[in-house]
């Protein structure tokens, strides 16, 4: 529980969002409004406010009772966590129902706070900003499927373009008789979007609980090695085929799938059908699942332009390092020290190396026999954004090697499945370089400034002055030899004249 002192105005204040959706009501509390906020509390309740809305035009009475009860609970919890900046936002069901305004007035009376009913345009914009917050280079179309509506938004590397709000949420489509009629209704709505084919060859970013459930089902179906939804990526053809398969499954078949919430089972086939039809119309090259959406977009919307431009991966890794390292964190300095080894590496790899440098001392408190394993798993599964699954595997394998983990250790199997041979070698070399750096310096600042690495066609040199020669013991020489071998070079110590 957050016990923020009222006398410490410099400490970041937590922020929260209560998302009143057509299917669920969720409270998320973040540690602060910043580029890479950490969720400190996240809970949802599947109230089903929009169940039956298409047929009756009214909010579901049982859902209203559940939502009112849980909104009061969420408001009380946020108060206990000292969340002063708490936004309540309502989406499609409340927006479209005849009884939506009555529900909002009653809820506001009970919680003592204002509820903002988002327009379709605002909901689409904030959902797209949430995607950009987690995937800064997003280029294509973001699709956020809620219980009552589907928001589709064009994204061009952080710029939000054309958007549409369509009445295609699974709770609404349940009221359409027959799967064929539902397919016709979906196609009718999508046909009105003349800009949808502009996603051809780009990416479709899938947001929303129902689509995240689809990702989990597919992961289980193929035995995927990493259970992280954010940035889970499928080629369009495979994704479309799988969605069509799930769209035709019965409730009994879905009940045999272990990773599906019972309250999602009835709507999952319709969610799959919507995604399949969007994929067929937009024809992106890939489907990318995003764990960030409207709630993260609400936080991102508060940031200054300068803060938005920060890399979320590096921002998060630097913060993790500061909270875990033994001494002052200097990821940039460590990055500069190993730079001579990676001058021919792909540019995109540089930020992964910096992330690894920042995280390279996170497991020093762990038992020596388990440091490598724990460091690998922590890094692979970090709740951070701005990184895809191969990137996670690359950084995790480098940190595993830094902690003297064996290349064939069973724990590293996900990395071997997610990376190609060239990336595996590069991650291993990076880990060996970090291992050498820590053997030389013990992680203390200032030591590496006395020693330099240099690479030529035949040798890897460790260069130093006479006084720094005292730092080189047998262990350092072994580490240098292992690093040189990974680079196809011979190790060499070069002591400069005083």
XYZ file of C-alpha atoms in Angstrom:
498
model
C 0.000 0.000 0.000
C 1.335 3.420 -0.905
C 2.114 5.491 2.184
C 3.369 8.590 0.353
C 4.424 11.240 2.801
C 2.606 14.533 2.455
C 5.895 16.271 3.296
C 7.693 14.791 0.274
C 6.424 16.759 -2.740
C 9.252 15.427 -4.949
C 8.054 11.835 -4.816
C 6.052 10.872 -7.954
C 2.331 10.671 -7.388
C 0.402 7.603 -8.556
C -2.235 8.036 -11.241
C -5.220 5.838 -11.954
C -7.793 5.107 -14.636
C -11.174 3.447 -14.160
C -12.340 2.158 -17.542
C -16.105 1.565 -17.622
C -16.458 -0.624 -20.677
C -19.296 -2.499 -22.297
C -18.116 -5.810 -20.882
C -15.746 -4.993 -18.027
C -15.009 -2.327 -15.428
C -11.321 -2.077 -14.613
C -9.127 -0.046 -12.267
C -5.466 0.389 -13.143
C -3.155 2.393 -10.887
C 0.256 3.419 -12.253
C 3.175 4.539 -10.125
C 3.387 7.892 -11.946
C 2.531 9.694 -15.164
C 5.758 9.027 -17.077
C 7.031 7.446 -20.297
C 7.104 3.930 -18.927
C 4.639 3.773 -16.029
C 4.549 0.683 -13.832
C 1.100 -0.727 -12.997
C 0.969 -1.137 -9.225
C -2.646 -2.327 -9.178
C -4.779 -3.830 -11.938
C -8.164 -5.429 -11.431
C -11.207 -5.935 -13.633
C -14.752 -7.122 -13.111
C -16.781 -8.498 -16.032
C -20.047 -6.681 -15.370
C -21.551 -6.925 -18.870
C -23.103 -3.444 -18.941
C -23.652 -3.731 -22.694
C -25.231 -7.176 -22.719
C -28.492 -6.975 -24.663
C -27.936 -3.318 -25.630
C -28.434 -3.923 -29.361
C -31.834 -5.466 -28.678
C -33.150 -3.261 -25.855
C -31.273 0.024 -26.216
C -30.706 -0.068 -22.445
C -27.865 -1.019 -20.142
C -28.121 -4.504 -18.666
C -29.765 -4.112 -15.182
C -27.596 -6.801 -13.584
C -24.543 -5.192 -15.107
C -25.556 -1.785 -13.748
C -25.876 -3.168 -10.207
C -22.485 -4.875 -10.457
C -20.817 -1.814 -11.984
C -22.146 0.565 -9.319
C -20.958 -1.729 -6.545
C -17.493 -2.156 -8.022
C -17.063 1.514 -8.904
C -17.565 2.347 -5.238
C -15.029 -0.299 -4.284
C -12.482 0.952 -6.837
C -12.918 4.544 -5.652
C -12.275 3.464 -2.074
C -9.203 1.446 -3.007
C -7.769 4.356 -4.994
C -8.341 6.657 -2.023
C -6.450 4.226 0.213
C -3.572 4.202 -2.291
C -3.513 8.036 -2.267
C -4.348 8.268 -5.966
C -5.299 11.919 -6.311
C -5.280 11.843 -10.134
C -8.001 9.276 -10.836
C -9.872 9.395 -14.159
C -13.206 7.638 -14.669
C -13.987 7.085 -18.355
C -16.990 5.346 -19.904
C -17.071 3.948 -23.432
C -19.521 2.553 -25.997
C -22.257 0.974 -23.859
C -22.731 3.998 -21.617
C -22.360 6.331 -24.597
C -25.032 4.613 -26.690
C -27.574 3.392 -24.148
C -30.699 5.438 -23.479
C -30.116 4.826 -19.775
C -26.412 5.758 -19.964
C -26.806 9.265 -18.540
C -28.959 7.969 -15.651
C -26.300 5.371 -14.814
C -23.553 8.003 -14.874
C -25.460 10.359 -12.556
C -26.049 7.554 -10.063
C -22.416 6.430 -10.228
C -21.108 9.970 -9.782
C -23.298 10.412 -6.709
C -21.968 7.223 -5.152
C -18.258 7.758 -5.867
C -18.156 11.526 -5.529
C -16.224 11.948 -8.771
C -16.962 12.990 -12.336
C -17.221 10.340 -15.049
C -16.202 11.309 -18.568
C -18.252 9.680 -21.320
C -15.821 9.339 -24.193
C -17.002 10.092 -27.700
C -16.165 7.514 -30.338
C -13.438 9.825 -31.637
C -11.900 10.267 -28.171
C -12.014 6.538 -27.485
C -10.319 5.781 -30.793
C -7.642 8.448 -30.260
C -6.792 7.345 -26.713
C -6.672 3.671 -27.728
C -4.289 4.533 -30.565
C -2.124 6.592 -28.215
C -1.963 3.590 -25.909
C -0.626 1.503 -28.791
C 1.958 4.184 -29.586
C 2.948 4.320 -25.900
C 3.843 0.618 -25.998
C 5.026 0.315 -29.625
C 6.606 3.679 -30.562
C 7.321 2.729 -34.175
C 3.775 1.459 -34.813
C 2.864 1.812 -38.478
C -0.490 0.596 -39.750
C -3.894 0.371 -38.091
C -4.824 -0.054 -34.446
C -7.983 -1.974 -33.686
C -9.470 -1.864 -30.187
C -12.333 -4.311 -29.706
C -14.511 -3.669 -26.664
C -17.739 -5.355 -25.739
C -19.833 -2.736 -27.519
C -17.704 -1.264 -30.277
C -14.646 -1.592 -32.477
C -12.341 1.409 -32.833
C -10.095 1.418 -35.902
C -7.394 4.068 -36.179
C -4.594 4.730 -38.641
C -1.161 5.107 -37.012
C 1.947 6.342 -38.755
C 4.879 6.200 -36.308
C 3.260 8.046 -33.412
C 0.941 10.135 -35.618
C -2.748 9.298 -35.257
C -4.823 9.613 -38.448
C -8.270 8.640 -39.699
C -10.469 6.708 -37.309
C -13.851 5.055 -37.062
C -16.056 3.669 -34.301
C -18.135 0.698 -35.436
C -20.953 -1.099 -33.530
C -19.161 -4.436 -33.762
C -18.493 -5.378 -30.146
C -19.192 -9.057 -29.383
C -21.933 -8.183 -26.894
C -23.808 -6.381 -29.677
C -23.165 -9.047 -32.284
C -24.634 -11.677 -29.938
C -28.005 -10.100 -30.611
C -27.615 -10.642 -34.367
C -29.236 -13.953 -35.286
C -26.907 -16.409 -36.981
C -23.217 -16.361 -37.732
C -23.889 -15.567 -41.385
C -25.874 -12.443 -40.492
C -23.126 -11.368 -38.082
C -20.543 -11.744 -40.850
C -22.711 -9.634 -43.188
C -23.063 -6.904 -40.551
C -19.300 -6.829 -39.943
C -18.563 -6.606 -43.669
C -21.185 -3.888 -44.158
C -19.517 -1.702 -41.522
C -15.987 -2.354 -42.795
C -16.949 -1.638 -46.412
C -17.630 1.988 -45.457
C -13.934 2.541 -44.557
C -12.190 3.383 -47.813
C -8.883 3.904 -45.951
C -8.755 0.423 -44.396
C -6.791 -1.115 -47.328
C -4.005 1.385 -46.608
C -2.816 -1.103 -43.985
C -1.749 -3.476 -46.779
C 1.834 -4.552 -46.148
C 1.933 -2.793 -42.753
C 0.723 -4.049 -39.366
C -2.591 -4.407 -37.579
C -2.335 -3.829 -33.816
C -4.958 -5.753 -31.845
C -6.107 -4.251 -28.538
C -8.784 -5.399 -26.107
C -9.443 -8.229 -23.679
C -11.230 -10.500 -26.145
C -8.422 -10.289 -28.683
C -5.817 -10.820 -25.959
C -7.714 -14.008 -25.074
C -7.359 -15.057 -28.712
C -3.608 -14.539 -28.452
C -3.473 -16.772 -25.381
C -5.419 -19.496 -27.163
C -3.049 -19.339 -30.133
C 0.020 -19.464 -27.862
C -1.332 -22.621 -26.240
C -2.266 -24.039 -29.645
C 1.264 -23.744 -31.068
C 3.212 -24.295 -27.819
C 4.752 -20.820 -27.968
C 7.760 -20.506 -25.619
C 6.935 -17.111 -24.067
C 3.678 -16.243 -22.294
C 3.811 -12.472 -22.917
C 0.934 -10.974 -24.900
C 2.493 -7.615 -25.735
C 4.054 -7.689 -29.200
C 3.026 -11.286 -29.901
C 3.155 -11.309 -33.697
C 1.597 -13.521 -36.376
C 1.753 -13.421 -40.137
C -1.601 -12.328 -41.544
C -2.360 -15.584 -43.339
C -1.808 -17.657 -40.187
C -3.778 -15.213 -38.044
C -6.739 -15.121 -40.433
C -6.871 -18.898 -40.689
C -6.752 -19.278 -36.894
C -9.450 -16.642 -36.319
C -11.771 -18.367 -38.786
C -11.163 -21.627 -36.923
C -12.013 -20.130 -33.512
C -15.050 -18.337 -34.966
C -16.557 -21.709 -35.785
C -15.897 -23.406 -32.437
C -18.722 -24.365 -30.107
C -18.871 -23.435 -26.437
C -18.034 -27.047 -25.547
C -14.866 -26.921 -27.647
C -13.772 -23.635 -26.090
C -14.377 -24.948 -22.578
C -11.678 -27.528 -23.257
C -9.197 -24.708 -23.853
C -7.678 -24.054 -20.444
C -6.618 -20.433 -20.880
C -10.010 -18.842 -21.596
C -12.090 -17.093 -18.937
C -15.533 -18.669 -18.647
C -17.087 -15.230 -19.074
C -15.172 -14.790 -22.355
C -16.219 -18.113 -23.872
C -19.554 -16.900 -25.275
C -18.027 -13.861 -26.993
C -14.687 -15.271 -28.136
C -15.957 -16.759 -31.447
C -17.515 -13.410 -32.376
C -14.321 -11.557 -31.433
C -12.420 -13.970 -33.668
C -14.887 -13.415 -36.497
C -14.481 -9.629 -36.299
C -10.692 -9.931 -36.356
C -10.770 -12.338 -39.289
C -12.897 -9.944 -41.357
C -10.706 -6.943 -40.482
C -7.617 -8.901 -41.508
C -9.251 -9.861 -44.787
C -10.191 -6.238 -45.579
C -7.002 -4.517 -44.381
C -4.546 -7.221 -45.542
C -1.660 -6.193 -43.247
C 1.577 -8.120 -43.386
C 1.359 -8.984 -39.680
C -1.004 -9.036 -36.740
C 0.599 -7.623 -33.569
C -1.148 -7.946 -30.208
C -0.739 -4.944 -27.906
C -1.185 -5.056 -24.144
C -1.405 -1.274 -24.018
C -4.554 0.555 -25.028
C -7.032 3.120 -23.786
C -5.907 3.189 -20.145
C -2.240 3.607 -21.057
C -3.331 6.144 -23.653
C -4.964 8.221 -20.902
C -1.595 8.411 -19.104
C 0.399 9.009 -22.297
C -1.987 11.840 -23.145
C -0.795 13.719 -20.033
C 2.896 13.663 -20.965
C 4.885 16.517 -22.436
C 6.108 16.116 -26.028
C 9.665 15.659 -24.755
C 8.602 12.870 -22.398
C 6.657 11.136 -25.177
C 9.772 11.073 -27.351
C 11.710 9.034 -24.787
C 12.301 5.362 -25.551
C 9.968 3.395 -23.217
C 12.294 0.394 -23.111
C 15.355 2.383 -22.079
C 13.331 4.488 -19.645
C 12.087 1.320 -17.929
C 15.454 -0.461 -17.914
C 17.235 2.575 -16.484
C 14.677 2.722 -13.690
C 15.034 -0.995 -12.969
C 18.806 -0.593 -12.854
C 18.655 2.297 -10.404
C 16.456 0.249 -8.107
C 18.660 -2.872 -8.244
C 22.305 -1.990 -8.956
C 24.996 -2.041 -6.273
C 26.643 1.199 -7.350
C 25.864 4.205 -9.525
C 24.253 3.132 -12.789
C 26.139 4.036 -15.974
C 24.589 2.030 -18.773
C 25.726 4.596 -21.322
C 29.318 4.370 -20.075
C 29.285 0.585 -20.237
C 27.744 0.797 -23.704
C 30.583 3.088 -24.827
C 33.221 0.744 -23.359
C 32.032 -2.271 -25.373
C 31.244 -0.220 -28.512
C 34.460 -1.168 -30.405
C 33.187 -4.760 -30.565
C 29.905 -3.945 -32.280
C 30.677 -1.326 -34.922
C 29.345 -3.574 -37.694
C 26.195 -4.619 -35.850
C 22.706 -3.704 -37.147
C 21.596 -0.247 -35.931
C 18.425 -1.660 -34.342
C 20.557 -3.829 -32.078
C 22.107 -0.796 -30.347
C 19.102 -0.091 -28.111
C 18.981 -3.750 -27.077
C 22.650 -3.544 -26.081
C 21.896 -0.424 -24.045
C 19.003 -2.194 -22.329
C 21.342 -5.098 -21.502
C 23.968 -2.698 -20.164
C 21.373 -1.072 -17.914
C 20.170 -4.458 -16.624
C 23.577 -6.090 -16.304
C 23.769 -5.880 -12.488
C 20.193 -6.744 -11.544
C 20.849 -10.173 -9.992
C 23.769 -9.486 -7.657
C 21.578 -10.179 -4.590
C 20.643 -13.670 -5.794
C 22.314 -16.916 -4.755
C 25.391 -17.446 -6.994
C 24.150 -20.847 -8.160
C 20.901 -19.346 -9.447
C 21.893 -15.859 -10.603
C 22.074 -16.696 -14.290
C 18.716 -18.502 -14.326
C 16.925 -15.834 -12.298
C 18.431 -13.006 -14.361
C 17.355 -14.701 -17.595
C 13.761 -15.241 -16.496
C 13.385 -11.787 -14.958
C 14.683 -10.126 -18.094
C 12.682 -12.274 -20.502
C 9.412 -11.643 -18.675
C 9.827 -8.018 -17.631
C 6.535 -6.057 -17.787
C 8.064 -3.462 -20.101
C 7.084 -2.186 -23.531
C 8.972 -0.962 -26.577
C 10.465 -4.402 -27.246
C 9.355 -7.405 -29.298
C 9.767 -11.042 -28.303
C 13.067 -11.697 -30.132
C 14.386 -8.515 -28.489
C 13.426 -9.861 -25.061
C 15.199 -13.118 -25.805
C 18.322 -11.266 -27.011
C 18.659 -9.152 -23.871
C 17.815 -12.064 -21.549
C 20.395 -14.339 -23.157
C 23.064 -11.636 -22.900
C 22.345 -11.156 -19.183
C 22.335 -14.929 -18.663
C 25.804 -15.140 -20.235
C 27.024 -12.160 -18.185
C 26.184 -14.179 -15.054
C 28.212 -17.169 -16.336
C 25.195 -19.129 -17.471
C 25.867 -22.110 -19.730
C 24.859 -21.645 -23.347
C 23.007 -24.990 -23.329
C 21.155 -24.390 -20.040
C 17.528 -25.610 -20.327
C 16.207 -22.255 -19.086
C 17.484 -20.552 -22.261
C 15.389 -22.682 -24.644
C 12.934 -19.833 -25.369
C 15.844 -17.738 -26.668
C 16.952 -20.527 -28.983
C 13.417 -20.754 -30.367
C 12.975 -17.007 -30.836
C 16.386 -15.987 -32.240
C 18.276 -16.841 -35.401
C 21.881 -18.030 -35.261
C 23.382 -14.616 -35.904
C 21.392 -13.040 -33.084
C 22.267 -15.900 -30.731
C 25.962 -15.316 -31.396
C 25.623 -11.558 -30.939
C 23.778 -11.968 -27.620
C 26.418 -14.429 -26.407
C 29.233 -12.050 -27.364
C 27.485 -9.159 -25.627
C 27.138 -11.244 -22.476
C 30.820 -12.171 -22.548
C 31.761 -8.499 -22.939
C 29.606 -7.589 -19.937
C 31.135 -10.447 -17.957
C 34.629 -9.128 -18.722
C 33.611 -5.601 -17.716
C 32.317 -6.743 -14.329
C 35.304 -8.986 -13.702
C 37.594 -6.005 -14.283
C 35.616 -3.462 -12.329
C 33.470 -5.401 -9.835
C 30.724 -3.047 -10.969
C 32.379 -0.074 -9.301
C 32.316 3.198 -11.246
C 35.505 4.653 -12.678
C 37.524 1.483 -13.191
C 36.624 0.868 -16.827
C 37.840 4.344 -17.737
C 41.379 3.093 -17.144
C 41.056 0.195 -19.588
C 40.018 0.067 -23.246
C 38.974 -2.559 -25.776
C 40.219 -2.477 -29.366
C 39.472 -4.834 -32.232
C 41.436 -5.447 -35.415
C 41.366 -8.229 -37.992
C 43.272 -10.698 -35.876
C 43.253 -9.570 -32.237
C 41.064 -8.339 -29.438
C 43.206 -5.991 -27.372
C 42.791 -5.010 -23.755
C 44.711 -1.764 -23.494
C 45.786 -0.093 -20.229
C 48.395 1.982 -18.467
C 50.953 0.541 -16.022
C 48.847 1.180 -12.923
C 45.784 -0.479 -14.441
C 47.875 -3.599 -15.126
C 47.231 -4.518 -11.503
C 43.581 -5.065 -12.392
C 44.402 -7.942 -14.727
C 44.446 -11.280 -12.970
C 44.041 -14.838 -14.252
C 40.250 -14.572 -14.163
C 40.319 -11.442 -16.318
C 42.596 -13.174 -18.826
C 40.197 -16.112 -19.070
C 37.258 -13.763 -19.626
C 39.213 -11.886 -22.307
C 40.099 -15.155 -24.039
C 36.455 -16.301 -24.088
C 35.328 -12.961 -25.531
C 38.080 -12.998 -28.180
C 37.134 -16.536 -29.167
C 33.508 -15.545 -29.682
C 34.713 -12.806 -32.047
C 37.081 -15.113 -33.949
C 40.125 -13.207 -32.639
C 43.139 -13.826 -30.450
C 43.346 -12.074 -27.050
C 46.156 -9.624 -26.381
C 47.111 -7.461 -23.382
C 48.709 -4.174 -24.329
C 50.245 -2.045 -21.562
C 50.910 1.541 -22.564
C 54.013 3.361 -21.438
C 53.602 5.651 -18.430
